[in-house]
Amino acid sequence: MRPMLALILLAALSGVAAAQENATPDAARLTAVIQAAFPTAPADWKPRLVPDETLRLCSAYRGNPPADVSKQIQQAEKARIEYPPDGKLLDDWKAGEKIAQSGYGLRFTDYPPRQANGGNCYACHQLTAQELSYGTLGPSLLQYGKVRSFSEAATKAVYEKIYDPEAALPCSNMPRFGASKVLTIEQIRDLVALVMSPDSPVNK
């Protein structure tokens, strides 16, 4: 299962833990079905079935919260963004391309981890003209950095968007790669380089 699909599935199942508190027969049956489907799931899966406040609000408003709630989500998620200690926001675009192509991580078959998680970016975005298979849930990022003149402000915005997209767009479909610890800060810097480096195929 790809990381984004896994996160969507877990979000859809997030009501299970809350339903268990009411102990209805339907909730018990649903829990049994999930446990049967993922018998080898490690213990750390349980917290992933419980929505945090942002997911709770986005679910409550069906992804379209009012302005005051949107502001509340943005402020909370903005506070979660961590920046590299050295202040460097982009690194190796070649490493970033590998991360963008990789869908490894967060699947029950990926435990114990045998390699670093990927971002599976091509599942939602077009990044390079050479890649023929890509999704359209997210916008095309072709020449993203070039169009924005490789500016420092745009680079910071890309870093923040990858780290925690809810800080920019509440109830975004994009996973919170940094805030959810799916990707490391170093991996995010490599993805920023893929999008923003003048040498990257994204900007050719």
PDB file of C-alpha atoms in Angstrom:
ATOM      1  CA  MET A   1       0.000   0.000   0.000  1.00  0.00           C
ATOM      2  CA  ARG A   2       1.373   3.417  -0.967  1.00  0.00           C
ATOM      3  CA  PRO A   3       1.980   5.941   1.857  1.00  0.00           C
ATOM      4  CA  MET A   4      -0.773   8.302   0.792  1.00  0.00           C
ATOM      5  CA  LEU A   5      -3.279   5.477   0.298  1.00  0.00           C
ATOM      6  CA  ALA A   6      -2.318   4.107   3.694  1.00  0.00           C
ATOM      7  CA  LEU A   7      -2.907   7.495   5.311  1.00  0.00           C
ATOM      8  CA  ILE A   8      -6.288   7.846   3.578  1.00  0.00           C
ATOM      9  CA  LEU A   9      -7.288   4.360   4.720  1.00  0.00           C
ATOM     10  CA  LEU A  10      -6.208   5.080   8.272  1.00  0.00           C
ATOM     11  CA  ALA A  11      -8.088   8.382   8.233  1.00  0.00           C
ATOM     12  CA  ALA A  12     -11.205   6.571   7.040  1.00  0.00           C
ATOM     13  CA  LEU A  13     -10.829   4.076   9.866  1.00  0.00           C
ATOM     14  CA  SER A  14     -10.051   6.711  12.466  1.00  0.00           C
ATOM     15  CA  GLY A  15     -13.528   6.558  13.929  1.00  0.00           C
ATOM     16  CA  VAL A  16     -12.966   2.998  15.096  1.00  0.00           C
ATOM     17  CA  ALA A  17     -11.187   3.951  18.316  1.00  0.00           C
ATOM     18  CA  ALA A  18     -13.834   6.525  19.160  1.00  0.00           C
ATOM     19  CA  ALA A  19     -16.589   4.057  18.355  1.00  0.00           C
ATOM     20  CA  GLN A  20     -15.050   1.525  20.711  1.00  0.00           C
ATOM     21  CA  GLU A  21     -15.760   3.857  23.598  1.00  0.00           C
ATOM     22  CA  ASN A  22     -19.491   3.392  22.933  1.00  0.00           C
ATOM     23  CA  ALA A  23     -19.018  -0.379  22.526  1.00  0.00           C
ATOM     24  CA  THR A  24     -21.843  -0.894  20.030  1.00  0.00           C
ATOM     25  CA  PRO A  25     -22.160  -4.261  18.263  1.00  0.00           C
ATOM     26  CA  ASP A  26     -21.380  -2.593  14.932  1.00  0.00           C
ATOM     27  CA  ALA A  27     -18.196  -1.027  16.325  1.00  0.00           C
ATOM     28  CA  ALA A  28     -17.118  -4.359  17.761  1.00  0.00           C
ATOM     29  CA  ARG A  29     -17.665  -6.096  14.412  1.00  0.00           C
ATOM     30  CA  LEU A  30     -15.752  -3.376  12.575  1.00  0.00           C
ATOM     31  CA  THR A  31     -12.853  -3.660  15.000  1.00  0.00           C
ATOM     32  CA  ALA A  32     -12.807  -7.437  14.512  1.00  0.00           C
ATOM     33  CA  VAL A  33     -12.708  -7.016  10.716  1.00  0.00           C
ATOM     34  CA  ILE A  34      -9.763  -4.601  10.915  1.00  0.00           C
ATOM     35  CA  GLN A  35      -7.851  -6.833  13.313  1.00  0.00           C
ATOM     36  CA  ALA A  36      -8.441  -9.819  11.040  1.00  0.00           C
ATOM     37  CA  ALA A  37      -7.263  -7.849   7.991  1.00  0.00           C
ATOM     38  CA  PHE A  38      -4.060  -6.710   9.705  1.00  0.00           C
ATOM     39  CA  PRO A  39      -3.108  -9.542  12.064  1.00  0.00           C
ATOM     40  CA  THR A  40       0.597  -8.711  11.948  1.00  0.00           C
ATOM     41  CA  ALA A  41       0.192  -4.984  12.479  1.00  0.00           C
ATOM     42  CA  PRO A  42       2.620  -3.682  15.099  1.00  0.00           C
ATOM     43  CA  ALA A  43       1.470  -1.998  18.276  1.00  0.00           C
ATOM     44  CA  ASP A  44       2.303   1.458  16.948  1.00  0.00           C
ATOM     45  CA  TRP A  45      -0.562   1.203  14.441  1.00  0.00           C
ATOM     46  CA  LYS A  46      -3.134   1.840  17.167  1.00  0.00           C
ATOM     47  CA  PRO A  47      -2.375   5.586  17.566  1.00  0.00           C
ATOM     48  CA  ARG A  48      -2.655   5.977  13.791  1.00  0.00           C
ATOM     49  CA  LEU A  49      -6.323   5.008  14.022  1.00  0.00           C
ATOM     50  CA  VAL A  50      -7.050   7.883  16.403  1.00  0.00           C
ATOM     51  CA  PRO A  51      -7.497  11.285  14.702  1.00  0.00           C
ATOM     52  CA  ASP A  52      -5.679  14.316  16.040  1.00  0.00           C
ATOM     53  CA  GLU A  53      -7.517  17.616  16.426  1.00  0.00           C
ATOM     54  CA  THR A  54      -6.860  18.711  12.831  1.00  0.00           C
ATOM     55  CA  LEU A  55      -8.187  15.470  11.354  1.00  0.00           C
ATOM     56  CA  ARG A  56     -11.147  15.601  13.718  1.00  0.00           C
ATOM     57  CA  LEU A  57     -12.054  19.111  12.585  1.00  0.00           C
ATOM     58  CA  CYS A  58     -11.560  18.338   8.903  1.00  0.00           C
ATOM     59  CA  SER A  59     -13.801  15.285   9.225  1.00  0.00           C
ATOM     60  CA  ALA A  60     -16.429  17.227  11.151  1.00  0.00           C
ATOM     61  CA  TYR A  61     -16.618  19.867   8.401  1.00  0.00           C
ATOM     62  CA  ARG A  62     -16.167  17.393   5.531  1.00  0.00           C
ATOM     63  CA  GLY A  63     -12.930  19.051   4.457  1.00  0.00           C
ATOM     64  CA  ASN A  64     -14.456  22.520   4.172  1.00  0.00           C
ATOM     65  CA  PRO A  65     -14.160  24.240   7.555  1.00  0.00           C
ATOM     66  CA  PRO A  66     -15.404  27.812   8.130  1.00  0.00           C
ATOM     67  CA  ALA A  67     -12.892  30.649   8.165  1.00  0.00           C
ATOM     68  CA  ASP A  68     -12.399  30.707  11.937  1.00  0.00           C
ATOM     69  CA  VAL A  69     -11.761  26.959  12.090  1.00  0.00           C
ATOM     70  CA  SER A  70      -9.429  27.157   9.085  1.00  0.00           C
ATOM     71  CA  LYS A  71      -7.421  29.812  10.892  1.00  0.00           C
ATOM     72  CA  GLN A  72      -7.308  27.620  14.010  1.00  0.00           C
ATOM     73  CA  ILE A  73      -5.997  24.667  11.968  1.00  0.00           C
ATOM     74  CA  GLN A  74      -3.403  26.804  10.182  1.00  0.00           C
ATOM     75  CA  GLN A  75      -2.066  28.249  13.408  1.00  0.00           C
ATOM     76  CA  ALA A  76      -1.833  24.854  15.080  1.00  0.00           C
ATOM     77  CA  GLU A  77      -0.120  23.195  12.124  1.00  0.00           C
ATOM     78  CA  LYS A  78       2.225  26.129  11.484  1.00  0.00           C
ATOM     79  CA  ALA A  79       3.504  25.717  15.038  1.00  0.00           C
ATOM     80  CA  ARG A  80       4.420  22.088  14.278  1.00  0.00           C
ATOM     81  CA  ILE A  81       6.828  22.891  11.444  1.00  0.00           C
ATOM     82  CA  GLU A  82      10.463  22.213  12.287  1.00  0.00           C
ATOM     83  CA  TYR A  83      13.220  23.759  10.202  1.00  0.00           C
ATOM     84  CA  PRO A  84      16.733  22.401   9.618  1.00  0.00           C
ATOM     85  CA  PRO A  85      19.095  23.514  12.403  1.00  0.00           C
ATOM     86  CA  ASP A  86      21.553  24.882   9.832  1.00  0.00           C
ATOM     87  CA  GLY A  87      18.832  26.832   8.011  1.00  0.00           C
ATOM     88  CA  LYS A  88      19.531  25.039   4.714  1.00  0.00           C
ATOM     89  CA  LEU A  89      16.201  24.234   3.053  1.00  0.00           C
ATOM     90  CA  LEU A  90      17.344  22.319  -0.014  1.00  0.00           C
ATOM     91  CA  ASP A  91      20.021  19.733  -0.597  1.00  0.00           C
ATOM     92  CA  ASP A  92      20.306  16.952  -3.224  1.00  0.00           C
ATOM     93  CA  TRP A  93      17.707  16.859  -5.998  1.00  0.00           C
ATOM     94  CA  LYS A  94      18.922  13.434  -7.183  1.00  0.00           C
ATOM     95  CA  ALA A  95      18.157  11.976  -3.776  1.00  0.00           C
ATOM     96  CA  GLY A  96      14.849  13.857  -3.904  1.00  0.00           C
ATOM     97  CA  GLU A  97      13.910  12.176  -7.182  1.00  0.00           C
ATOM     98  CA  LYS A  98      14.443   8.750  -5.605  1.00  0.00           C
ATOM     99  CA  ILE A  99      12.232   9.731  -2.675  1.00  0.00           C
ATOM    100  CA  ALA A 100       9.560  11.034  -5.068  1.00  0.00           C
ATOM    101  CA  GLN A 101       9.574   7.715  -6.942  1.00  0.00           C
ATOM    102  CA  SER A 102       9.470   5.509  -3.828  1.00  0.00           C
ATOM    103  CA  GLY A 103       6.221   4.334  -2.299  1.00  0.00           C
ATOM    104  CA  TYR A 104       7.907   2.396   0.483  1.00  0.00           C
ATOM    105  CA  GLY A 105       6.724   2.825   4.045  1.00  0.00           C
ATOM    106  CA  LEU A 106       3.696   2.706   6.363  1.00  0.00           C
ATOM    107  CA  ARG A 107       2.381  -0.573   4.929  1.00  0.00           C
ATOM    108  CA  PHE A 108       1.985  -3.565   7.219  1.00  0.00           C
ATOM    109  CA  THR A 109       4.480  -5.382   4.995  1.00  0.00           C
ATOM    110  CA  ASP A 110       7.101  -2.692   5.709  1.00  0.00           C
ATOM    111  CA  TYR A 111       7.584  -3.729   9.330  1.00  0.00           C
ATOM    112  CA  PRO A 112      10.235  -3.965  10.511  1.00  0.00           C
ATOM    113  CA  PRO A 113      11.499  -1.159   8.218  1.00  0.00           C
ATOM    114  CA  ARG A 114      14.142  -2.293   5.762  1.00  0.00           C
ATOM    115  CA  GLN A 115      14.715   1.050   4.065  1.00  0.00           C
ATOM    116  CA  ALA A 116      13.741   4.689   4.380  1.00  0.00           C
ATOM    117  CA  ASN A 117      10.170   5.777   3.656  1.00  0.00           C
ATOM    118  CA  GLY A 118       9.401   7.304   0.299  1.00  0.00           C
ATOM    119  CA  GLY A 119       7.147  10.207  -0.575  1.00  0.00           C
ATOM    120  CA  ASN A 120       5.378   8.595  -3.561  1.00  0.00           C
ATOM    121  CA  CYS A 121       5.046  12.104  -4.998  1.00  0.00           C
ATOM    122  CA  TYR A 122       4.270  10.927  -8.529  1.00  0.00           C
ATOM    123  CA  ALA A 123       1.039   9.380  -7.260  1.00  0.00           C
ATOM    124  CA  CYS A 124      -0.406  12.915  -7.132  1.00  0.00           C
ATOM    125  CA  HIS A 125       1.929  15.235  -9.075  1.00  0.00           C
ATOM    126  CA  GLN A 126       3.699  15.602 -12.378  1.00  0.00           C
ATOM    127  CA  LEU A 127       7.269  16.614 -11.627  1.00  0.00           C
ATOM    128  CA  THR A 128       9.546  15.790 -14.540  1.00  0.00           C
ATOM    129  CA  ALA A 129       8.753  15.685 -18.232  1.00  0.00           C
ATOM    130  CA  GLN A 130      10.635  12.380 -18.493  1.00  0.00           C
ATOM    131  CA  GLU A 131       8.195  10.617 -16.151  1.00  0.00           C
ATOM    132  CA  LEU A 132       5.156   9.414 -18.084  1.00  0.00           C
ATOM    133  CA  SER A 133       3.221   7.942 -15.162  1.00  0.00           C
ATOM    134  CA  TYR A 134       1.910  10.400 -12.593  1.00  0.00           C
ATOM    135  CA  GLY A 135      -1.249  11.329 -10.757  1.00  0.00           C
ATOM    136  CA  THR A 136      -3.409  14.407 -11.135  1.00  0.00           C
ATOM    137  CA  LEU A 137      -4.807  14.841  -7.620  1.00  0.00           C
ATOM    138  CA  GLY A 138      -2.169  17.519  -7.039  1.00  0.00           C
ATOM    139  CA  PRO A 139      -1.085  20.231  -9.480  1.00  0.00           C
ATOM    140  CA  SER A 140       1.709  19.756 -11.986  1.00  0.00           C
ATOM    141  CA  LEU A 141       5.015  20.983 -10.595  1.00  0.00           C
ATOM    142  CA  LEU A 142       6.859  21.214 -13.905  1.00  0.00           C
ATOM    143  CA  GLN A 143       9.181  24.244 -13.881  1.00  0.00           C
ATOM    144  CA  TYR A 144       7.860  25.199 -10.455  1.00  0.00           C
ATOM    145  CA  GLY A 145      11.121  26.739  -9.249  1.00  0.00           C
ATOM    146  CA  LYS A 146      11.901  28.383 -12.586  1.00  0.00           C
ATOM    147  CA  VAL A 147       8.517  30.123 -12.729  1.00  0.00           C
ATOM    148  CA  ARG A 148       9.160  31.480  -9.231  1.00  0.00           C
ATOM    149  CA  SER A 149      12.708  32.601 -10.086  1.00  0.00           C
ATOM    150  CA  PHE A 150      14.128  30.143  -7.518  1.00  0.00           C
ATOM    151  CA  SER A 151      13.354  32.703  -4.829  1.00  0.00           C
ATOM    152  CA  GLU A 152      14.138  32.193  -1.159  1.00  0.00           C
ATOM    153  CA  ALA A 153      10.517  32.830  -0.209  1.00  0.00           C
ATOM    154  CA  ALA A 154       9.246  30.207  -2.665  1.00  0.00           C
ATOM    155  CA  THR A 155      11.830  27.701  -1.418  1.00  0.00           C
ATOM    156  CA  LYS A 156      10.662  28.193   2.169  1.00  0.00           C
ATOM    157  CA  ALA A 157       7.032  27.823   1.078  1.00  0.00           C
ATOM    158  CA  VAL A 158       7.818  24.504  -0.636  1.00  0.00           C
ATOM    159  CA  TYR A 159       9.602  23.224   2.473  1.00  0.00           C
ATOM    160  CA  GLU A 160       6.637  24.170   4.651  1.00  0.00           C
ATOM    161  CA  LYS A 161       4.137  22.693   2.200  1.00  0.00           C
ATOM    162  CA  ILE A 162       5.911  19.331   2.220  1.00  0.00           C
ATOM    163  CA  TYR A 163       6.499  19.362   5.978  1.00  0.00           C
ATOM    164  CA  ASP A 164       2.911  20.271   6.842  1.00  0.00           C
ATOM    165  CA  PRO A 165       0.518  21.255   4.039  1.00  0.00           C
ATOM    166  CA  GLU A 166      -2.278  21.937   6.537  1.00  0.00           C
ATOM    167  CA  ALA A 167      -0.364  25.056   7.580  1.00  0.00           C
ATOM    168  CA  ALA A 168      -0.908  26.435   4.079  1.00  0.00           C
ATOM    169  CA  LEU A 169      -4.238  24.835   3.146  1.00  0.00           C
ATOM    170  CA  PRO A 170      -6.387  23.455   5.964  1.00  0.00           C
ATOM    171  CA  CYS A 171      -7.786  19.996   5.208  1.00  0.00           C
ATOM    172  CA  SER A 172      -5.362  19.526   2.322  1.00  0.00           C
ATOM    173  CA  ASN A 173      -5.333  16.116   0.636  1.00  0.00           C
ATOM    174  CA  MET A 174      -1.546  16.101   0.882  1.00  0.00           C
ATOM    175  CA  PRO A 175       0.003  14.060   3.716  1.00  0.00           C
ATOM    176  CA  ARG A 176       1.775  15.917   6.519  1.00  0.00           C
ATOM    177  CA  PHE A 177       5.095  14.298   5.686  1.00  0.00           C
ATOM    178  CA  GLY A 178       7.187  16.083   8.308  1.00  0.00           C
ATOM    179  CA  ALA A 179       4.646  16.640  11.056  1.00  0.00           C
ATOM    180  CA  SER A 180       3.602  12.974  10.856  1.00  0.00           C
ATOM    181  CA  LYS A 181       7.233  11.800  10.796  1.00  0.00           C
ATOM    182  CA  VAL A 182       6.755  10.015   7.476  1.00  0.00           C
ATOM    183  CA  LEU A 183       9.835  11.741   6.074  1.00  0.00           C
ATOM    184  CA  THR A 184      12.872  13.169   7.825  1.00  0.00           C
ATOM    185  CA  ILE A 185      13.979  16.790   7.580  1.00  0.00           C
ATOM    186  CA  GLU A 186      16.868  15.654   5.353  1.00  0.00           C
ATOM    187  CA  GLN A 187      14.480  13.868   2.999  1.00  0.00           C
ATOM    188  CA  ILE A 188      12.256  16.929   2.843  1.00  0.00           C
ATOM    189  CA  ARG A 189      15.275  19.088   1.957  1.00  0.00           C
ATOM    190  CA  ASP A 190      16.056  16.695  -0.891  1.00  0.00           C
ATOM    191  CA  LEU A 191      12.477  16.957  -2.167  1.00  0.00           C
ATOM    192  CA  VAL A 192      12.651  20.750  -1.958  1.00  0.00           C
ATOM    193  CA  ALA A 193      15.801  20.576  -4.074  1.00  0.00           C
ATOM    194  CA  LEU A 194      13.953  18.441  -6.630  1.00  0.00           C
ATOM    195  CA  VAL A 195      11.268  21.110  -6.931  1.00  0.00           C
ATOM    196  CA  MET A 196      13.406  24.235  -6.568  1.00  0.00           C
ATOM    197  CA  SER A 197      16.950  23.526  -7.807  1.00  0.00           C
ATOM    198  CA  PRO A 198      17.860  25.072 -11.191  1.00  0.00           C
ATOM    199  CA  ASP A 199      19.694  21.828 -12.025  1.00  0.00           C
ATOM    200  CA  SER A 200      16.714  19.601 -11.288  1.00  0.00           C
ATOM    201  CA  PRO A 201      14.834  18.032 -14.217  1.00  0.00           C
ATOM    202  CA  VAL A 202      11.697  19.595 -12.773  1.00  0.00           C
ATOM    203  CA  ASN A 203      12.979  22.984 -13.966  1.00  0.00           C
ATOM    204  CA  LYS A 204      14.382  22.019 -17.357  1.00  0.00           C
TER     205      LYS A 204
END
